[in-house]
PDB file of C-alpha atoms in Angstrom:
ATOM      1  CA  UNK F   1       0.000   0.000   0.000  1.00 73.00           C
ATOM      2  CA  UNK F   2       1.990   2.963  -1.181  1.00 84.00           C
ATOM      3  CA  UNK F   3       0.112   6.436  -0.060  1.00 94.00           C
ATOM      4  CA  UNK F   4       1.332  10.514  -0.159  1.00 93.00           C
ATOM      5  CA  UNK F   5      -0.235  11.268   2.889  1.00 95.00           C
ATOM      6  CA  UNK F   6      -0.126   7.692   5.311  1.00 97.00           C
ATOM      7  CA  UNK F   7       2.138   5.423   6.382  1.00 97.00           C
ATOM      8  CA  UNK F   8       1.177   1.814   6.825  1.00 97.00           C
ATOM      9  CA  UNK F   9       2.804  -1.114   8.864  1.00 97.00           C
ATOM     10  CA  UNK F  10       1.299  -4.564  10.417  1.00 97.00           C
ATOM     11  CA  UNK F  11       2.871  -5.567  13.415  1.00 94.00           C
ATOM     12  CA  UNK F  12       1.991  -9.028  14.847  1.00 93.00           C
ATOM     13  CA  UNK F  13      -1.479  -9.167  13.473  1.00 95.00           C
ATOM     14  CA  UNK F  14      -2.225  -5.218  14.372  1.00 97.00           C
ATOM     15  CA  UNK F  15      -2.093  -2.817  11.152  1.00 98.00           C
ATOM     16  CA  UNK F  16      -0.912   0.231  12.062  1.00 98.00           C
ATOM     17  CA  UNK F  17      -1.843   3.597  10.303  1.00 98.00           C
ATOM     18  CA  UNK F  18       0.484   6.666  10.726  1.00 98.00           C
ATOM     19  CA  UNK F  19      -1.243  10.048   9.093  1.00 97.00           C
ATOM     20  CA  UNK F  20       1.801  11.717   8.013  1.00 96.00           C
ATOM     21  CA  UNK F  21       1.436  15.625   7.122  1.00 94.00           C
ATOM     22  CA  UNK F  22       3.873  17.180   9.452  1.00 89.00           C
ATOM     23  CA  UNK F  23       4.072  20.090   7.978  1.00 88.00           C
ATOM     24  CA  UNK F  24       0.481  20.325   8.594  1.00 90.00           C
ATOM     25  CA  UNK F  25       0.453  19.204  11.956  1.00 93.00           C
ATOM     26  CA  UNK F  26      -1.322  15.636  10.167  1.00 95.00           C
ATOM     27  CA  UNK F  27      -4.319  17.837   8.836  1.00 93.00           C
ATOM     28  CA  UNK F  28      -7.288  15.685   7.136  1.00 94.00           C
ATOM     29  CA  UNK F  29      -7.281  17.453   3.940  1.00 93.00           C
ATOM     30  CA  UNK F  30      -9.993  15.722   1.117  1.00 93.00           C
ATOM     31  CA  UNK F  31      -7.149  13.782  -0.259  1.00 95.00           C
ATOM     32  CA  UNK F  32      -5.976  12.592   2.933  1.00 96.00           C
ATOM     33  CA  UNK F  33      -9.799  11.330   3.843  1.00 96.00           C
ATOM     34  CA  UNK F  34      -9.627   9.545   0.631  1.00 96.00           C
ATOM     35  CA  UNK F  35      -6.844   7.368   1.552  1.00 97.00           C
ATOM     36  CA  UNK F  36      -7.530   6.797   5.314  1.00 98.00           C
ATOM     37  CA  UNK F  37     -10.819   4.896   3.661  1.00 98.00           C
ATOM     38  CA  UNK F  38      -8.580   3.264   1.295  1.00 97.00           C
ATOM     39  CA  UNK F  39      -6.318   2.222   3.483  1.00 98.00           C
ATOM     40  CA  UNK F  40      -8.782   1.002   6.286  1.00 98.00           C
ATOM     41  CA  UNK F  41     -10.513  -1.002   3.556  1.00 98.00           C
ATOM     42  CA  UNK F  42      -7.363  -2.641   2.462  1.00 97.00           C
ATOM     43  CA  UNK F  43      -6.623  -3.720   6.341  1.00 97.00           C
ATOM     44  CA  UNK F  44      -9.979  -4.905   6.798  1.00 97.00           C
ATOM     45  CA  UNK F  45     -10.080  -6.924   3.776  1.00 97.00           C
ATOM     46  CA  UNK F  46      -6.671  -8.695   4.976  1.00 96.00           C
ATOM     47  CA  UNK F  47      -7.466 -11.682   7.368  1.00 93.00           C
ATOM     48  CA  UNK F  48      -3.902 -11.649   8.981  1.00 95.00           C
ATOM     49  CA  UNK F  49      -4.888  -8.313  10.522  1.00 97.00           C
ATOM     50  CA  UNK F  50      -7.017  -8.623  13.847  1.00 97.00           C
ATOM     51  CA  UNK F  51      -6.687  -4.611  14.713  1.00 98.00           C
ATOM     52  CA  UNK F  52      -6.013  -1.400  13.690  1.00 98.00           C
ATOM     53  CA  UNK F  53      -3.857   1.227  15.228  1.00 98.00           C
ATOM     54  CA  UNK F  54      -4.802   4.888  13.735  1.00 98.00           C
ATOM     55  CA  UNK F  55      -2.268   7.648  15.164  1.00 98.00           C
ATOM     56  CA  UNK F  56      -0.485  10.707  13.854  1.00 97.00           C
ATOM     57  CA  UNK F  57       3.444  11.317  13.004  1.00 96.00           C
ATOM     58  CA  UNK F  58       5.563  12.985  15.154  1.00 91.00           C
ATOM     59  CA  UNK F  59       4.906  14.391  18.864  1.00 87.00           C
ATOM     60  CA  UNK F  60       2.940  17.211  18.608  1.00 93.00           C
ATOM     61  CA  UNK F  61      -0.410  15.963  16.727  1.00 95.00           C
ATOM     62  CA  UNK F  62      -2.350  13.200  16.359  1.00 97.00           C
ATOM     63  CA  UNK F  63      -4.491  14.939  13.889  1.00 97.00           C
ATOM     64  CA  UNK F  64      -4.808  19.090  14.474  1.00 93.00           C
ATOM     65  CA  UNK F  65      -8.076  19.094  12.645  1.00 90.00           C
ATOM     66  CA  UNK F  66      -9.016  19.925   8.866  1.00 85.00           C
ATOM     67  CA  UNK F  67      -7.766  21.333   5.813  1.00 82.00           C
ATOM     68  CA  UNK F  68      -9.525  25.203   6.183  1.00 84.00           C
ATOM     69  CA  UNK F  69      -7.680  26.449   3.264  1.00 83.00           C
ATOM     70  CA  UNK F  70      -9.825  23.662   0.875  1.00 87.00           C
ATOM     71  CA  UNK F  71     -13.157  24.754   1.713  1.00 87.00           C
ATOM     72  CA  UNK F  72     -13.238  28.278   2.946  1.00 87.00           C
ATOM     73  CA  UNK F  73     -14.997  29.492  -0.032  1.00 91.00           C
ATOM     74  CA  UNK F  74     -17.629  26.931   0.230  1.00 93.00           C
ATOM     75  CA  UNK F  75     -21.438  27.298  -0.789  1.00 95.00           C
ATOM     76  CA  UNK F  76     -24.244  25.921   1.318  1.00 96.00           C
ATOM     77  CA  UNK F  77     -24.190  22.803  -1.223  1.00 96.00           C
ATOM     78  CA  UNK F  78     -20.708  22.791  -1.201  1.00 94.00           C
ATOM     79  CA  UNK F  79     -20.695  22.413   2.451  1.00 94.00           C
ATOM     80  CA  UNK F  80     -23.191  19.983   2.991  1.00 96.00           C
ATOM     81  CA  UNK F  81     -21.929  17.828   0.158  1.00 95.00           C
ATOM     82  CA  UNK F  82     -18.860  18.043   2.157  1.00 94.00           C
ATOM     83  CA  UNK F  83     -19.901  16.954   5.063  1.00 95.00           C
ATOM     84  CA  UNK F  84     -22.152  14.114   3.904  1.00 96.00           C
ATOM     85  CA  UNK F  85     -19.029  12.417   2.065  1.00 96.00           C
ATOM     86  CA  UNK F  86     -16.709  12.727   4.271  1.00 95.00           C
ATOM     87  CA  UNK F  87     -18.860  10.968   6.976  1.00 96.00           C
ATOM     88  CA  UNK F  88     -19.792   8.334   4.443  1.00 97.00           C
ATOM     89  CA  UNK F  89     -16.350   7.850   3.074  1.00 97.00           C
ATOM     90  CA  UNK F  90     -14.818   8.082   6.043  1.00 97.00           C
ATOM     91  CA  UNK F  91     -16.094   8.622   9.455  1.00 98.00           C
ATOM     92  CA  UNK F  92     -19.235   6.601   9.627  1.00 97.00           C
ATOM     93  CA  UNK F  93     -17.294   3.307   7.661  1.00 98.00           C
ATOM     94  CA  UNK F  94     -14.773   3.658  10.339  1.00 98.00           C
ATOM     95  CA  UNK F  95     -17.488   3.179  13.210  1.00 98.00           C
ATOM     96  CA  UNK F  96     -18.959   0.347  11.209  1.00 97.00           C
ATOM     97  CA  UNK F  97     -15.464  -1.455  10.351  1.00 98.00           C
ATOM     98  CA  UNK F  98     -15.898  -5.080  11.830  1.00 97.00           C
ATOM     99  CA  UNK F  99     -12.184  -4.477  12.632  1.00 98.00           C
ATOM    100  CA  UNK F 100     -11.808  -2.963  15.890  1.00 98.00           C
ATOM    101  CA  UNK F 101     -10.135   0.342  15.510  1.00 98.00           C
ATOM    102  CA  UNK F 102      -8.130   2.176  18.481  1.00 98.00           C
ATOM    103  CA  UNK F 103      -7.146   5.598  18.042  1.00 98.00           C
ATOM    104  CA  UNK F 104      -3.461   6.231  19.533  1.00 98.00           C
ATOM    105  CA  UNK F 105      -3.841  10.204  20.148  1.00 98.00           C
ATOM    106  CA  UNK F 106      -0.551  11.687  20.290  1.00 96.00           C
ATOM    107  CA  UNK F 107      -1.041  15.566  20.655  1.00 95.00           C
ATOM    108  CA  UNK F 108      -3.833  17.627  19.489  1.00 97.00           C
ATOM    109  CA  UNK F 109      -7.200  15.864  17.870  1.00 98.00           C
ATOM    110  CA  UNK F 110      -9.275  18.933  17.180  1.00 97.00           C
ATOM    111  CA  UNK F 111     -12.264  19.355  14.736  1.00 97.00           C
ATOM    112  CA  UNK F 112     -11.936  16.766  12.279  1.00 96.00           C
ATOM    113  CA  UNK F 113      -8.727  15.039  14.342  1.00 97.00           C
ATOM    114  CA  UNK F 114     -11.486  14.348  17.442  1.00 98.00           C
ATOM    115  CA  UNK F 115     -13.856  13.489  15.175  1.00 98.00           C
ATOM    116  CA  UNK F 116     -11.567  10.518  13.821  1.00 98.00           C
ATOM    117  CA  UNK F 117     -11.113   9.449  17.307  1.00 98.00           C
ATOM    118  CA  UNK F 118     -14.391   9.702  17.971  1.00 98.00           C
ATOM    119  CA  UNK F 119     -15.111   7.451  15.075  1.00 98.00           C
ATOM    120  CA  UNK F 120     -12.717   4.545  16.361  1.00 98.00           C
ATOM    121  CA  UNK F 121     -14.120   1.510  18.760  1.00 98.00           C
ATOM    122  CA  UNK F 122     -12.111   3.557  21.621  1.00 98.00           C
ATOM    123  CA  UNK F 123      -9.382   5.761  22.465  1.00 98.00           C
ATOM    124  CA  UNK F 124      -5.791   6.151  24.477  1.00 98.00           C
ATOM    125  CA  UNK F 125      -4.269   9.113  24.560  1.00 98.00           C
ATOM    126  CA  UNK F 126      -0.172  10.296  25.885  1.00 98.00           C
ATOM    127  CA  UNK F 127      -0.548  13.100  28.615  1.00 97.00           C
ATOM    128  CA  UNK F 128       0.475  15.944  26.319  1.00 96.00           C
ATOM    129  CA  UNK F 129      -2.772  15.686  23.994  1.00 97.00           C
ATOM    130  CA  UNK F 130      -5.113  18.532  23.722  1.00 97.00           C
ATOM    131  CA  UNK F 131      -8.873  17.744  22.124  1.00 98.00           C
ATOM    132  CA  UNK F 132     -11.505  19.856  21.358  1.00 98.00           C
ATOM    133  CA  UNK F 133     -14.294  21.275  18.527  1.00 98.00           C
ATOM    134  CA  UNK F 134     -13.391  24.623  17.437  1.00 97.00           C
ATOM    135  CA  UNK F 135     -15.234  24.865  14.757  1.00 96.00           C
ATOM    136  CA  UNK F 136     -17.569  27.637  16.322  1.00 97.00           C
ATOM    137  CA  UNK F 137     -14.339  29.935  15.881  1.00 96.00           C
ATOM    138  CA  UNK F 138     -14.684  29.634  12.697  1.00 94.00           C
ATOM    139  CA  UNK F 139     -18.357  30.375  11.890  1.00 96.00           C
ATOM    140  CA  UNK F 140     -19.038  26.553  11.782  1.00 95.00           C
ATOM    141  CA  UNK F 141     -20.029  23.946  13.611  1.00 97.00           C
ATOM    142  CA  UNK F 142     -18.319  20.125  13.624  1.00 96.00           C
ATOM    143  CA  UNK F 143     -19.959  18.197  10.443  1.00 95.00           C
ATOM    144  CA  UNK F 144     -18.088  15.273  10.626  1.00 96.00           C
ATOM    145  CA  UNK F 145     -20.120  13.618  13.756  1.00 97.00           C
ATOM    146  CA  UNK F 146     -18.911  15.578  16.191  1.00 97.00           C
ATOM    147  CA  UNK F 147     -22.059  16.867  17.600  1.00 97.00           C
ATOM    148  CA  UNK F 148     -23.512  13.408  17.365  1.00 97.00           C
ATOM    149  CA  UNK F 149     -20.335  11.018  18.958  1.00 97.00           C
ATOM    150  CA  UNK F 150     -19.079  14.070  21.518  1.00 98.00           C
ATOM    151  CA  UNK F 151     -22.417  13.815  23.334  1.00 97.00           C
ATOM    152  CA  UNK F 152     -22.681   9.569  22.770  1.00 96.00           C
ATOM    153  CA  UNK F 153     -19.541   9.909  24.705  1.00 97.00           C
ATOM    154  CA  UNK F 154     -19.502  12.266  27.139  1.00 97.00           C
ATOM    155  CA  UNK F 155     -23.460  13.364  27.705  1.00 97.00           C
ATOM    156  CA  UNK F 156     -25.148  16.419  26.454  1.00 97.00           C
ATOM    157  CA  UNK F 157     -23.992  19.250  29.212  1.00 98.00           C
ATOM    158  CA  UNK F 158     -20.522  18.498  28.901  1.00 97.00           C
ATOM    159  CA  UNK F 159     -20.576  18.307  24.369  1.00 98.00           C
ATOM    160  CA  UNK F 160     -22.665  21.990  24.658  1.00 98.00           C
ATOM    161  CA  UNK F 161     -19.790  22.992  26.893  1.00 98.00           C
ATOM    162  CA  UNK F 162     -17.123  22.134  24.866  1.00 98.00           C
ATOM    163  CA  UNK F 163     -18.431  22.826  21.572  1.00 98.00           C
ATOM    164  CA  UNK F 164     -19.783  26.377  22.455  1.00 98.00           C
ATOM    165  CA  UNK F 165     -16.488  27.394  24.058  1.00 98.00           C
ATOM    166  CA  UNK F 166     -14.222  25.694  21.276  1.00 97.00           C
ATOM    167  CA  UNK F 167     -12.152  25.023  23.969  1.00 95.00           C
ATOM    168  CA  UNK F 168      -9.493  22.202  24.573  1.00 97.00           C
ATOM    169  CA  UNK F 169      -9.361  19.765  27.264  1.00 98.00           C
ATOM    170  CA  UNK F 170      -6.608  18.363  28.616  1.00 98.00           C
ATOM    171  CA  UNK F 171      -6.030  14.273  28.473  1.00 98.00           C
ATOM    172  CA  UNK F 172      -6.443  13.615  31.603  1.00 97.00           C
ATOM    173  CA  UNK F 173     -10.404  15.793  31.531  1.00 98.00           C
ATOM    174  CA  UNK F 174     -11.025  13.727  28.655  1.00 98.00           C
ATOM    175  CA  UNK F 175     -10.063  10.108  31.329  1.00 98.00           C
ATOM    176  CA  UNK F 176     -12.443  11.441  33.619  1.00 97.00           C
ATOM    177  CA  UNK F 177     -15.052  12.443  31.102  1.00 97.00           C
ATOM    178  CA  UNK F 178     -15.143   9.395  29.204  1.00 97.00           C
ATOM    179  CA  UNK F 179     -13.403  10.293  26.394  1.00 98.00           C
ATOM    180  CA  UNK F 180     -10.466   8.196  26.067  1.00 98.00           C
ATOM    181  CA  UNK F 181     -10.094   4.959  27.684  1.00 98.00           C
ATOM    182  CA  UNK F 182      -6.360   5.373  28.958  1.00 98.00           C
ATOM    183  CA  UNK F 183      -3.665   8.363  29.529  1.00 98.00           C
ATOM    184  CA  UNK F 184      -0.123   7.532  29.446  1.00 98.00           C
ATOM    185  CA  UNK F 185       3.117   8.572  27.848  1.00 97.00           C
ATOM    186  CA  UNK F 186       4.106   9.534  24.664  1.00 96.00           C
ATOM    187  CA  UNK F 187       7.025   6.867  24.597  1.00 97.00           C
ATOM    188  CA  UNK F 188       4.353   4.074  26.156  1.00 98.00           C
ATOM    189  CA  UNK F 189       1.167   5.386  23.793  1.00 98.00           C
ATOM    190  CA  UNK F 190       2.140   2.613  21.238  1.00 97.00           C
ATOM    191  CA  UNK F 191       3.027   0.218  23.367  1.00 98.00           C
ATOM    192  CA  UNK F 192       0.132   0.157  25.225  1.00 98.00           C
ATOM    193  CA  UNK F 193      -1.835   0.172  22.279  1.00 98.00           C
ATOM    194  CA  UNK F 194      -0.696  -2.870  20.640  1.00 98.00           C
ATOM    195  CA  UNK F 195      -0.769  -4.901  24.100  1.00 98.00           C
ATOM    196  CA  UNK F 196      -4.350  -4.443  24.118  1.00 98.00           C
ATOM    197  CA  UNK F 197      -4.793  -4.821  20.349  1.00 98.00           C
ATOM    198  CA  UNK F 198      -2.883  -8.312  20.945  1.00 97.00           C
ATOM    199  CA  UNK F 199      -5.530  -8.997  23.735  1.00 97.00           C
ATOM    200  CA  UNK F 200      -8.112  -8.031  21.664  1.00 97.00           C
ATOM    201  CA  UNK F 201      -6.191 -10.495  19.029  1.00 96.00           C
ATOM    202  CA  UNK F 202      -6.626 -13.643  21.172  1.00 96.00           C
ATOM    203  CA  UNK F 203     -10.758 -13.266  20.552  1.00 97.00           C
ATOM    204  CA  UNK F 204     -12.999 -14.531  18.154  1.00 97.00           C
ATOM    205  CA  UNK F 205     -13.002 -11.874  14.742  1.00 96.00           C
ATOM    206  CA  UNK F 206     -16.490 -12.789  14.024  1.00 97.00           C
ATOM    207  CA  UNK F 207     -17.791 -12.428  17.212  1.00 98.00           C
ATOM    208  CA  UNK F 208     -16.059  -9.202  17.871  1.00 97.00           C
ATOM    209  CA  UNK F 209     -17.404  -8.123  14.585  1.00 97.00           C
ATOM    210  CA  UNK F 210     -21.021  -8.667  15.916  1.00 98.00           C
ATOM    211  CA  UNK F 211     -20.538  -7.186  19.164  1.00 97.00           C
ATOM    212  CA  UNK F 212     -19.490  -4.239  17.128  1.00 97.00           C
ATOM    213  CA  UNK F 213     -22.804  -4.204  15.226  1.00 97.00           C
ATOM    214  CA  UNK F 214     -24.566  -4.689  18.316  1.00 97.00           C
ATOM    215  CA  UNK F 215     -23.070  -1.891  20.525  1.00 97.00           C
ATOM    216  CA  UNK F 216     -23.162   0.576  17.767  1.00 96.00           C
ATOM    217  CA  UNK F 217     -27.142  -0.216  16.945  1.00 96.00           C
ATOM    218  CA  UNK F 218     -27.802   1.348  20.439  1.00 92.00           C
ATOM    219  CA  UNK F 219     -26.654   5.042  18.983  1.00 91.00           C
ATOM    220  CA  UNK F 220     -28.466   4.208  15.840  1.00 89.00           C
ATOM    221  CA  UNK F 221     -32.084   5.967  15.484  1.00 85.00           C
ATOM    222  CA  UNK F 222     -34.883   3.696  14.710  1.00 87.00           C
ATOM    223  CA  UNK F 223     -32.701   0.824  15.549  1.00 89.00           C
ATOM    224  CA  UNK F 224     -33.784  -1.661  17.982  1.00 93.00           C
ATOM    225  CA  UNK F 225     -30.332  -2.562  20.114  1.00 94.00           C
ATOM    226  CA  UNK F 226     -31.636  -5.589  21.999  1.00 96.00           C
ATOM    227  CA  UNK F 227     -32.898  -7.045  19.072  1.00 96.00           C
ATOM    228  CA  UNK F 228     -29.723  -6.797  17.221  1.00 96.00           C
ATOM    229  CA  UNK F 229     -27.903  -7.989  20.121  1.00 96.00           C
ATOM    230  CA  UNK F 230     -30.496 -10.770  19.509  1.00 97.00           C
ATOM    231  CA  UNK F 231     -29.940 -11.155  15.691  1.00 96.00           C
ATOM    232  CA  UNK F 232     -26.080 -11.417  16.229  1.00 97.00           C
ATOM    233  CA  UNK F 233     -25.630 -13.622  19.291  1.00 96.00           C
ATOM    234  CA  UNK F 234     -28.010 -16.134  17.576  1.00 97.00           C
ATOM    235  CA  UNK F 235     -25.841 -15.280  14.727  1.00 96.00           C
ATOM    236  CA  UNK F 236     -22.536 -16.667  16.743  1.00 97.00           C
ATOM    237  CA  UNK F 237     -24.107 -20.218  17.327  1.00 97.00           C
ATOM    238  CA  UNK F 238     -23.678 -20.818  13.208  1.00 97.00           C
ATOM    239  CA  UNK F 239     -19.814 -19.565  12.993  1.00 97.00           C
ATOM    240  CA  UNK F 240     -16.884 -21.870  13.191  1.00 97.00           C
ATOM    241  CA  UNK F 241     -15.398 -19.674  16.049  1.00 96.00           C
ATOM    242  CA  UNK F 242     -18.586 -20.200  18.130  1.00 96.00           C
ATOM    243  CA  UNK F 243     -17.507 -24.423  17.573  1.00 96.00           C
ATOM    244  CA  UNK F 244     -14.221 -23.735  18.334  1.00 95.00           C
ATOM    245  CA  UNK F 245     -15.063 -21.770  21.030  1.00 96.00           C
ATOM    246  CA  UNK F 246     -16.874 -23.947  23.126  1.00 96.00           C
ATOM    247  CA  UNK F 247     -15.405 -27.076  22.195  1.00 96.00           C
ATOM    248  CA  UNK F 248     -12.032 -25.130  23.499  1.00 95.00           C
ATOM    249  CA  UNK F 249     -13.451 -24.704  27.146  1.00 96.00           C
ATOM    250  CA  UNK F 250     -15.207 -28.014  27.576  1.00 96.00           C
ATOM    251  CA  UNK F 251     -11.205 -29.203  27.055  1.00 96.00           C
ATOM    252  CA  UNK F 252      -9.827 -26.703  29.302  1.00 95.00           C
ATOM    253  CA  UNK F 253      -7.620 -24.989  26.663  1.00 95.00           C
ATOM    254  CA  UNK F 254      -7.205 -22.087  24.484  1.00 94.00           C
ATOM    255  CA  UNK F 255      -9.193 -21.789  21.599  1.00 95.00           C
ATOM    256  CA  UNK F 256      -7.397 -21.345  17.995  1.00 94.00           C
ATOM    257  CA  UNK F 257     -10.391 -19.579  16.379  1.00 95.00           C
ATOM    258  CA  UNK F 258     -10.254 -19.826  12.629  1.00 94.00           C
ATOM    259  CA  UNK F 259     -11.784 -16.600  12.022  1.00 93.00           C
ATOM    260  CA  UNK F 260     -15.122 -17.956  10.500  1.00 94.00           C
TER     261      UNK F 260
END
């Protein structure tokens, strides 16, 4: 997978991506959204990879937010088209992957940087990040799911709060809130990413895929969640995992599930 804007790696079943724009403090510009869907595809499509590890290069950002100087000049159309594909493209298949996703936040995740966090199964961040939506210091509000995931997340007071004062919180606010799952250093952020991506590993892909499907239909409106919990546990009982599964306790050892 050769990309201008990403760089890819799988280590020990975990595929790690690394949005590279420096210069642009990691930025999601329109090309840049493009290939994080590309790229996510391509990992999800690969059996050998369990996880996914999304983070940003260098120190100081995981991703600082979007590209302002590509749609600035926007018309209403323009804007909403915007926001529509991205979401589709990006944001929204991200949620949906039946790969779990972890987002490794190194530095600042603002606007469009949270809302790719947001978008992943969960999130650990190193003790010098910085997120927030300032989009309202712009004249706009978040329109890639921020509004929507922010309050999922954290509850209603504490999303009007932070989006209405555009203001950054700290990692360790965002522990206590709910927002990440973990805060430690920048050198262990990694580390402790891909230990629990390797625990995460040792499950059944198929039924983590379902459990997936059946947390997410809980935040979906008009969507039943107990019944899809229903549909996909009853789902489990025809997979080859579920077999293996079982058939692995009743003999007191470790299942090899065989991802089917």
């Amino acid at each position: 997978m050769n990309f201008e804007n990403l760089q890819i790696t799988i280590e020990n079943g975990c595929g790690i991506i690394t949005i590279n724009r420096p210069k642009k403090l990691n930025a999601l510009n329109i090309e840049t959204i493009e290939e994080l869907h590309d790229a996510f595809e391509t990992l999800d499509a690969n059996n050998a990879v369990k996880t996914i590890i999304i983070t940003g290069s260098g120190e100081k950002a995981f991703v600082a937010g979007a590209d302002i100087s590509e749609f600035a000049h926007f018309s209403v159309d323009e804007g909403e088209d915007l926001a529509r594909n991205g979401q589709e493209i990006l944001f929204d298949f991200v949620e949906n992957l039946s790969t779990p996703v972890i987002a490794a936040v190194n530095g600042f995740a603002l606007g469009g940087g949270l809302e790719l966090a947001m978008a992943s199964h969960f999130r650990i961040a190193s003790d010098n990040a910085k997120m927030g939506l300032p989009e309202v210091s712009l004249g706009v509000i978040p329109g890639y799911g921020g509004t929507q995931r922010l309050a999922q997340l954290v509850g209603k007071g504490r999303a009007m709060e932070m989006v209405m004062t555009a203001g950054m919180i700290s990692a360790e606010e965002a522990n206590n809130f709910g927002l990440v799952n973990h805060v430690t250093t920048q050198e262990e952020l990694l580390p402790l990413a891909l230990k629990i991506a390797s625990k995460i590993s040792r499950n059944s892909t198929v039924a983590i895929s379902s459990a997936i499907k059946a947390i997410n239909a809980n935040y979906k409106d008009g969507v039943n969640g107990f019944e899809t919990e229903i549909s996909e546990f009853g789902n489990c009982f025809g997979t080859e995992d579920f077999k293996e599964g079982t058939t692995a306790f009743l003999e007191k050892r470790r299942a090899d599930f065989p991802g089917k």
